[in-house]
Short mmCIF file of C-alpha atoms in Angstrom, two decimals:
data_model
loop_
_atom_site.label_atom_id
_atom_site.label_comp_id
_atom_site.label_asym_id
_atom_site.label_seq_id
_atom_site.Cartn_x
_atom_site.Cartn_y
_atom_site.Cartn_z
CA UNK A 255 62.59 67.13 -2.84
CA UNK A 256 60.54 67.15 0.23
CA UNK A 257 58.84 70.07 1.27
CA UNK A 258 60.36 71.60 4.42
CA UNK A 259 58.65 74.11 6.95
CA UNK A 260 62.03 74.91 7.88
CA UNK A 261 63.05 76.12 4.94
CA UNK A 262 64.68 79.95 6.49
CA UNK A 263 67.24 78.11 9.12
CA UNK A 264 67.82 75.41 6.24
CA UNK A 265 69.35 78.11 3.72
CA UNK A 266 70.96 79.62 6.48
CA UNK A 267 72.51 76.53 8.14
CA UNK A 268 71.62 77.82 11.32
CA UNK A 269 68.91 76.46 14.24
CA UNK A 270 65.45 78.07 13.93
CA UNK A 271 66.03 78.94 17.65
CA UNK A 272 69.34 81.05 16.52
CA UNK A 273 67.26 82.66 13.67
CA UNK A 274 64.37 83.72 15.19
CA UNK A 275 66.28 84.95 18.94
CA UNK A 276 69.83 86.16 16.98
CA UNK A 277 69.38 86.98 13.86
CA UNK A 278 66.00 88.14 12.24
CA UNK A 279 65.52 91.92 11.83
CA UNK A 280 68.37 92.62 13.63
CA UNK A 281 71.75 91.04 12.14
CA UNK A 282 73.03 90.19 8.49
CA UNK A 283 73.64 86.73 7.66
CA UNK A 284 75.69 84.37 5.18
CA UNK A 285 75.72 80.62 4.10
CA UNK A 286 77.89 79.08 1.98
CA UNK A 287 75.83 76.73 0.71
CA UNK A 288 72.61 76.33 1.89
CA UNK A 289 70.82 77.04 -1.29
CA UNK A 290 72.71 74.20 -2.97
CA UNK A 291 70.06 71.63 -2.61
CA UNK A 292 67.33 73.63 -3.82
CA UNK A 293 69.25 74.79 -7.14
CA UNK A 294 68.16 72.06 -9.15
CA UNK A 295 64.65 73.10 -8.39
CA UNK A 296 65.18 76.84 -9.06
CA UNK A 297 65.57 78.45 -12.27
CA UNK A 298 68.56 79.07 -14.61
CA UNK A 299 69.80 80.63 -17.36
CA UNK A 300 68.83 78.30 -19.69
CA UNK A 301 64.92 78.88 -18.41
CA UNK A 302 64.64 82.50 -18.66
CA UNK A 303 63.52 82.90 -22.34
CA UNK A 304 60.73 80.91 -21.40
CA UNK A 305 60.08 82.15 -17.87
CA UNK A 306 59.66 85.74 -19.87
CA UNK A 307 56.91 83.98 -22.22
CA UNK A 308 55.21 83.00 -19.36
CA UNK A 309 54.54 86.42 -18.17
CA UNK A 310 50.88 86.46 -18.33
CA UNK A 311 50.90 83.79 -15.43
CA UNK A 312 49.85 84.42 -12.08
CA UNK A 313 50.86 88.18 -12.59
CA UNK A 314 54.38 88.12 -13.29
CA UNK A 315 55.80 90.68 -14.63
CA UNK A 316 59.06 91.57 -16.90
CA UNK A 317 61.00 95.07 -15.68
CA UNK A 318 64.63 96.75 -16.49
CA UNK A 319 67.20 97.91 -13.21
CA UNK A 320 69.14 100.30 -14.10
CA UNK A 321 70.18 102.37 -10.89
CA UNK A 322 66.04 102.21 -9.85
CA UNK A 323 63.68 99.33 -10.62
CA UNK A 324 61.43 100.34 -13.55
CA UNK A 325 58.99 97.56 -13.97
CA UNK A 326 56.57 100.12 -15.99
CA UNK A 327 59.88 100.53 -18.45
CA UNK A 328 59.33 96.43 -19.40
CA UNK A 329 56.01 97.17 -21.07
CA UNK A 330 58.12 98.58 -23.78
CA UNK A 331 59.37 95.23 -24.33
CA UNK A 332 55.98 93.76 -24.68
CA UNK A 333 53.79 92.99 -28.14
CA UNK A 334 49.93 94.62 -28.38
CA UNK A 335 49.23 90.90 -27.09
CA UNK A 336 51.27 90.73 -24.36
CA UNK A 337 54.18 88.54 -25.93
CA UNK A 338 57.57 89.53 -25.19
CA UNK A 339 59.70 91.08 -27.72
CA UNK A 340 63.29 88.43 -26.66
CA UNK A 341 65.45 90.55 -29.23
CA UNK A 342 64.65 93.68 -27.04
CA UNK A 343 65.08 91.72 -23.92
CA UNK A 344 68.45 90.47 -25.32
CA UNK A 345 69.46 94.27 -26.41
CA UNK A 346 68.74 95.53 -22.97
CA UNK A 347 70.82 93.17 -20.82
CA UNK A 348 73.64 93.30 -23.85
CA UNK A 349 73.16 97.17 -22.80
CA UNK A 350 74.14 96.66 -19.28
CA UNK A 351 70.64 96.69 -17.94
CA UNK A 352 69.74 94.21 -14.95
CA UNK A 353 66.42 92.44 -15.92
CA UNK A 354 63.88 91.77 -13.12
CA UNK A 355 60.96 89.17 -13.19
CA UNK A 356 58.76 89.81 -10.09
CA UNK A 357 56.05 87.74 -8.79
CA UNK A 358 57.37 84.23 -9.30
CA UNK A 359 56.34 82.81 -6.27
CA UNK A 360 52.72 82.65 -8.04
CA UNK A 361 54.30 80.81 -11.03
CA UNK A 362 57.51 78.70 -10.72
CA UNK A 363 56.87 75.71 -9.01
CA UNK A 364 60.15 75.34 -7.27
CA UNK A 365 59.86 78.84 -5.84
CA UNK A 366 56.39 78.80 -4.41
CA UNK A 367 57.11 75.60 -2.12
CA UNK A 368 60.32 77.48 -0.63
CA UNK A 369 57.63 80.89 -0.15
CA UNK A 370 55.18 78.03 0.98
CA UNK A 371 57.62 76.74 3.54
CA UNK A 372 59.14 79.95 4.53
CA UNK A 373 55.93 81.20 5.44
CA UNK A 374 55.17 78.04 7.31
CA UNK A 375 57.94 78.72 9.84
CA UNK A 376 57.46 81.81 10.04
CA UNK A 377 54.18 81.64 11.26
CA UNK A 378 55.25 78.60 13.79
CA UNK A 379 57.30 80.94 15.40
CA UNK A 380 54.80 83.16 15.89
CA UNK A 381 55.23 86.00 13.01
CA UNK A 382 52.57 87.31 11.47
CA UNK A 383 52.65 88.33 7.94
CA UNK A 384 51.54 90.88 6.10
CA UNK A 385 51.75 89.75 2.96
CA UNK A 386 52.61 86.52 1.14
CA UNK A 387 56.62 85.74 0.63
CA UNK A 388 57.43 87.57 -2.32
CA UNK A 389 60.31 86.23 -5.33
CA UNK A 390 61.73 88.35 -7.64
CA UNK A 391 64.71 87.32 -9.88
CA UNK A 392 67.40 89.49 -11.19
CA UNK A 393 69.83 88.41 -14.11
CA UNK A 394 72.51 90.90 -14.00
CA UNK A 395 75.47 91.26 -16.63
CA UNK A 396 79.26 91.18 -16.18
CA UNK A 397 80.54 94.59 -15.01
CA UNK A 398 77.05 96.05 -14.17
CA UNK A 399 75.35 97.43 -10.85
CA UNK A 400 71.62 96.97 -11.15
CA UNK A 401 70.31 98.66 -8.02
CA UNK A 402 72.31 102.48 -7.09
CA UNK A 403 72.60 101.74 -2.99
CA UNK A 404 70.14 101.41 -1.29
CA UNK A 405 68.08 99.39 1.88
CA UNK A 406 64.97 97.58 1.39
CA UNK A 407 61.76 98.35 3.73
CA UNK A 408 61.42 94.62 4.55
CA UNK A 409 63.51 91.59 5.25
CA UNK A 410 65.21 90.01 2.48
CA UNK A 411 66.93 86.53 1.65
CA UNK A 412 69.38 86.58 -1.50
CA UNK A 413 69.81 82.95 -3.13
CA UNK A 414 72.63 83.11 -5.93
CA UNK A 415 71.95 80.78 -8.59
CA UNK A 416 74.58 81.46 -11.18
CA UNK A 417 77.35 83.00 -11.82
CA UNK A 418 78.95 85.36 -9.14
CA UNK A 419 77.96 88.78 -7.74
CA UNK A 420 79.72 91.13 -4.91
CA UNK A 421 77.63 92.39 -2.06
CA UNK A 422 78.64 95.57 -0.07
CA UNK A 423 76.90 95.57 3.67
CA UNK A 424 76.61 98.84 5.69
CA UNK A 425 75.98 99.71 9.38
CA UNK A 426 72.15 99.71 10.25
CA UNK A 427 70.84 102.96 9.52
CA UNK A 428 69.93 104.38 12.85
CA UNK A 429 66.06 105.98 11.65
CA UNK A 430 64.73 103.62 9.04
CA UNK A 431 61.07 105.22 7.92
CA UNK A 432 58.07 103.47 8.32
CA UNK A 433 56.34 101.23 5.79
CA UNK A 434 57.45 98.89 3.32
CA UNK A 435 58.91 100.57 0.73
CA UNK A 436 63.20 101.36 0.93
CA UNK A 437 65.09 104.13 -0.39
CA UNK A 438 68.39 104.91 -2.33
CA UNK A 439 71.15 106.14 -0.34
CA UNK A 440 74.05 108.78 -1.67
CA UNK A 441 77.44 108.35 -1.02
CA UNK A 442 78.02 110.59 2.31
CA UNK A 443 74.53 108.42 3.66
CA UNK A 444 76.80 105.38 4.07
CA UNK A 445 79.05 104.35 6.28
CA UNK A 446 82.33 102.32 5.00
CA UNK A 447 81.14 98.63 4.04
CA UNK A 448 81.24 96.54 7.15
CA UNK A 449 81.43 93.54 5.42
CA UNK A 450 81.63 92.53 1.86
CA UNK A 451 80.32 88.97 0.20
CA UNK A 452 81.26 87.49 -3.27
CA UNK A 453 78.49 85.45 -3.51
CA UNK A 454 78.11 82.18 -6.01
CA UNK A 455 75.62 79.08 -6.82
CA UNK A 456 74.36 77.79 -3.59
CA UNK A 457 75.53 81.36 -1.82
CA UNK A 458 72.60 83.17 0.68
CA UNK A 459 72.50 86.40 1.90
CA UNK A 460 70.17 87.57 4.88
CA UNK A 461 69.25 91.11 5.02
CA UNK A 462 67.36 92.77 7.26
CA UNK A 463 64.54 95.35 7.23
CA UNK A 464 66.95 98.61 7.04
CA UNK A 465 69.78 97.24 6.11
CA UNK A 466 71.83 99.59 3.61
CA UNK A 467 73.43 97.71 0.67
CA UNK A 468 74.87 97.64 -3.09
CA UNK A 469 75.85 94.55 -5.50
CA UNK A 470 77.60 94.60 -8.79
CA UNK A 471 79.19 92.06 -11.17
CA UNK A 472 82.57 91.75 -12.45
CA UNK A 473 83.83 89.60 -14.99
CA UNK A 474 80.76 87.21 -14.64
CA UNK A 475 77.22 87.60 -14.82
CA UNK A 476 74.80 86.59 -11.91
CA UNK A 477 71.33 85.10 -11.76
CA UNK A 478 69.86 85.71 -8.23
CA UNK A 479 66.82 84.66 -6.51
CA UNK A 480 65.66 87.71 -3.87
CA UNK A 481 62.87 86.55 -1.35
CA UNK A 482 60.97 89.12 0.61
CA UNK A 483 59.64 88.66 4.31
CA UNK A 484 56.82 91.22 5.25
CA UNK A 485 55.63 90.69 8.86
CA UNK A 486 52.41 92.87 10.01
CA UNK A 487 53.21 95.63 12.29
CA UNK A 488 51.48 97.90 14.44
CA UNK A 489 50.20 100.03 11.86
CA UNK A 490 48.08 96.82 10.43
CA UNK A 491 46.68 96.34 13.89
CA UNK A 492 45.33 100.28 13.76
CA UNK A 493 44.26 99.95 10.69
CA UNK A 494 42.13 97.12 11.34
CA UNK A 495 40.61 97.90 14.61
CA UNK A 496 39.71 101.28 12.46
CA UNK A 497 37.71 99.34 10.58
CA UNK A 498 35.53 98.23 13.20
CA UNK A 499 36.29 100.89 15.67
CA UNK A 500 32.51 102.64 16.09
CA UNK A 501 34.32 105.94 17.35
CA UNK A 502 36.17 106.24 13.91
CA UNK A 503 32.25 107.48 12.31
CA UNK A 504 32.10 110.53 14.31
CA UNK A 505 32.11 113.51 12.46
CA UNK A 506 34.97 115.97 12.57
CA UNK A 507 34.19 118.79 14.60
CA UNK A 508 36.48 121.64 17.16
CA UNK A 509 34.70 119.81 19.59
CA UNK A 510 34.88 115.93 18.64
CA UNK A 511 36.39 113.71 21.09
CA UNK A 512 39.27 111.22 20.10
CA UNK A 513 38.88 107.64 19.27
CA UNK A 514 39.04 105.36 22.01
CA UNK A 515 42.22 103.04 19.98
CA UNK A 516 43.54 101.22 23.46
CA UNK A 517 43.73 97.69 22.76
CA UNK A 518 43.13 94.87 25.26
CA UNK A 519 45.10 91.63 25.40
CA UNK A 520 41.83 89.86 24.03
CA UNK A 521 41.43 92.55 21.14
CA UNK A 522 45.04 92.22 20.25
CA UNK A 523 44.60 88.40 19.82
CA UNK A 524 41.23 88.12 18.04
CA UNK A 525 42.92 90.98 15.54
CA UNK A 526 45.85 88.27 15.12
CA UNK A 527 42.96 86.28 13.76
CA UNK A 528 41.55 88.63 11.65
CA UNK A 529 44.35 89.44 9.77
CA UNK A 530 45.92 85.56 9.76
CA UNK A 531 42.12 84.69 8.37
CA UNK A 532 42.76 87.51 5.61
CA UNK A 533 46.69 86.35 4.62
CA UNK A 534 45.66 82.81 3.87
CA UNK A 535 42.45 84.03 2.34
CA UNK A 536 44.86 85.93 0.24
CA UNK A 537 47.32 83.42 -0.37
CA UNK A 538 48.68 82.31 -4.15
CA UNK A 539 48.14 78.68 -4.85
CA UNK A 540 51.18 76.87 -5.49
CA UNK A 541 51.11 76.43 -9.35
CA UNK A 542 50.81 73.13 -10.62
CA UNK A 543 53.44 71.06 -12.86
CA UNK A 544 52.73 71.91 -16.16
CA UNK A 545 50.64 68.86 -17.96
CA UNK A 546 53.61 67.88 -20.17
CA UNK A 547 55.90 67.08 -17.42
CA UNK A 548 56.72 63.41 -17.09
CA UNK A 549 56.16 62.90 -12.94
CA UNK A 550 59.15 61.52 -11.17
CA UNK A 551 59.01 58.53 -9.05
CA UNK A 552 58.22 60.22 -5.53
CA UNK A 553 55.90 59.93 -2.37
CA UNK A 554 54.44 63.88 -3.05
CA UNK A 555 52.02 65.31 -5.54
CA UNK A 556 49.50 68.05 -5.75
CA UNK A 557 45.82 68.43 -5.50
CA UNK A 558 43.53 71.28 -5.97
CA UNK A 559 41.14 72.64 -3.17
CA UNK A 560 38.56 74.57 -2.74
CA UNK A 561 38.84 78.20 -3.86
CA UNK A 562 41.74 77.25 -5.82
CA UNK A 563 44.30 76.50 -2.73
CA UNK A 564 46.57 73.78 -4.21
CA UNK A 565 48.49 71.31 -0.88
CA UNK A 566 50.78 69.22 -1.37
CA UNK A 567 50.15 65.36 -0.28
CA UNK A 568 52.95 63.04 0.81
CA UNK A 569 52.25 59.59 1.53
CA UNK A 570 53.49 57.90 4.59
CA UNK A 571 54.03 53.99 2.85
CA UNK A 572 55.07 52.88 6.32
CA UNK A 573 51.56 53.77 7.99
CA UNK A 574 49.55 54.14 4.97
CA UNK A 575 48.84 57.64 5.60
CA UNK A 576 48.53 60.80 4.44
CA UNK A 577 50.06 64.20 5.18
CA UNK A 578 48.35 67.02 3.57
CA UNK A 579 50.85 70.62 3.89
CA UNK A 580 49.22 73.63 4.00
CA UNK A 581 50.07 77.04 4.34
CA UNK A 582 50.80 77.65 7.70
CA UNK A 583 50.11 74.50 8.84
CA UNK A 584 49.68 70.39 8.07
CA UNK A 585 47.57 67.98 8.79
CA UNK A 586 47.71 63.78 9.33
CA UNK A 587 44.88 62.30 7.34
CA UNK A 588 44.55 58.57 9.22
CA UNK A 589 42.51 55.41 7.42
CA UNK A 590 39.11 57.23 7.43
CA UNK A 591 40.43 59.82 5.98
CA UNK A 592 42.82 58.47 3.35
CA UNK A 593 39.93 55.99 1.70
CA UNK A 594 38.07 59.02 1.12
CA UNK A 595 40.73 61.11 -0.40
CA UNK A 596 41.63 57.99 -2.91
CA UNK A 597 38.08 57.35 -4.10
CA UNK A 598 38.46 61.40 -4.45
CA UNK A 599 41.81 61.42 -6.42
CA UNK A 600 40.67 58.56 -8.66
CA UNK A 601 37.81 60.69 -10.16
CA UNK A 602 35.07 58.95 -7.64
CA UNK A 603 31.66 60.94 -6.49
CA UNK A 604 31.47 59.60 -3.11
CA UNK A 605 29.10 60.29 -0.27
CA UNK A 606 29.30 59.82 3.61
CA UNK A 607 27.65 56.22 3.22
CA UNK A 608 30.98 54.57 1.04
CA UNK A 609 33.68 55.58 3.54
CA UNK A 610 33.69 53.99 7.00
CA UNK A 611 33.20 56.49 10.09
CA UNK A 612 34.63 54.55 12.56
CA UNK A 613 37.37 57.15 13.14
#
């Protein structure tokens, strides 16, 4: 499957120009089936006993939901060496318990290009992250509630992948505190549910920052795929022009003036910079394929950068080119460009003198 940078108005089945003006961090949002293309890409059921071997990859990391995450309450289900103990894992979802693998955009192929590609549009509309898109996936069991109610302290997008779970919505909460992190909500906190989704395979769910909710399970149980979107906020820009800000040194004393924090329309953008510079500097490779993977007949593969970046490369047959996706960006590598990079891919050592320069 190609690699979109539109992936967030694909799984919504709306325009990007609808998203970004309508919709994000201010309404809820459903599509029916805009995750279907991507499922045979995503995990299932049939995966998870291996995704949970896999834990020491890329830091993911095996938890338990009941009511409140408690990722700390998976190391219990852990050998001395790290391996999992599955006949635990199987007692505690038998139990009721939701499990919770976090992190997977750093180690599940299929999820990192749809983080990859979220964050690319994103940051062509001109949103600045904090953070990297973040995956977590839950498998819940029939007739359990993993999460008590609750909002989350950043956008999220909910991708059902099997089975079939109920979503309550609430009303915007009117004083959402500041930061990233949510909070559970009692009963008399809520208003009645304002809308209410059964969602199944191919099902999304757009939540905002805020946004008060609860899901449960009936007779089925549900895999679902939660993405998290953390723009930067005004708090990042303090805290970086802190960092520089010569005024923040002085000494506290009754008589010490107050630092000078006003921010010019030139400071503002150059601190854009600074913390774009820092997000891809602290951006997850995609993971590769593992080695014992037969490749399937397509235009795409993936190549290893410096400081461990890994881009995807799809040919253009047509104009024997090749476009190289980034985070955050892509570029067109024209004739010059693409004898170099197959001398390169075939295992050459090659210098400026075998490649031609005339473009």
């Amino acid at each position: 499957m190609r690699s979109s940078r539109s992936a967030i108005s694909e799984l919504l089945q709306v325009s990007p120009q609808k998203f970004f003006d309508v919709i994000f961090g201010k309404e809820h949002a459903f599509s029916s089936n805009g995750a279907v293309p991507y499922l045979s890409t995503l995990p299932n059921i049939d995966e998870l006993d291996g995704l949970y071997f896999a834990l020491d990859s890329a830091g993911t990391r095996l938890g338990v939901v009941d009511g409140h995450a408690s990722p700390s309450s998976g190391t219990s289900l852990l050998r001395n060496d790290g391996r999992v103990r599955l006949d635990e894992v199987h007692t505690a979802y038998r139990s009721g318990k939701t499990l919770l693998l976090t992190h997977l955009q750093n180690s599940h192929l299929g999820i990192a290009r749809i983080a990859r590609s979220m964050e690319c549009e994103l940051q062509e509309a001109g949103v600045l992250l904090r953070k990297e898109v973040g995956a977590n996936l839950f498998l819940t069991p029939p007739n359990s509630r993993g999460f008590d109610p609750h909002y989350d302290g950043h956008d999220v997008l909910i991708l059902q992948l099997a089975g079939a779970k109920t979503w309550k919505v609430f009303d915007q909460l009117s004083d959402v505190p500041p930061g990233m992190e949510g909070g559970r909500l009692t009963a008399d906190q809520l208003s009645p549910a304002s809308d209410v989704f059964d969602l199944s395979p191919g099902n999304v769910l757009y939540l905002p920052r805020g946004r008060p909710h609860a899901a449960y399970t009936t007779n089925k149980n549900s895999l679902h795929l939660t993405l998290s979107i953390i723009p930067a906020t005004l708090t990042d820009f303090i805290s970086e022009e802190l960092k520089t800000n010569k005024d923040t040194d002085q000494r506290i004393t009754e008589k010490m003036q107050s630092a000078d924090l006003q921010l010019s329309a030139a400071r503002v953008e150059e601190l854009k910079k600074r913390l774009l510079r820092r997000w891809l500097a602290n951006l997850n490779a995609i993971p590769e394929a593992a080695p014992w993977i037969a490749p399937t007949e397509k235009t795409s593969m993936t190549i290893r950068l410096a400081n461990d970046l890994i881009v995807e490369l799809e040919s253009v047959p047509s104009e024997d080119k090749f476009e190289v996706l980034m985070p955050g960006a892509s570029v067109r590598l024209g004739a010059d460009g693409v004898e170099a990079l197959r001398l390169l891919l075939a295992g050459k050592i090659i210098s400026p003198s075998q490649i031609s320069l005339g473009g």
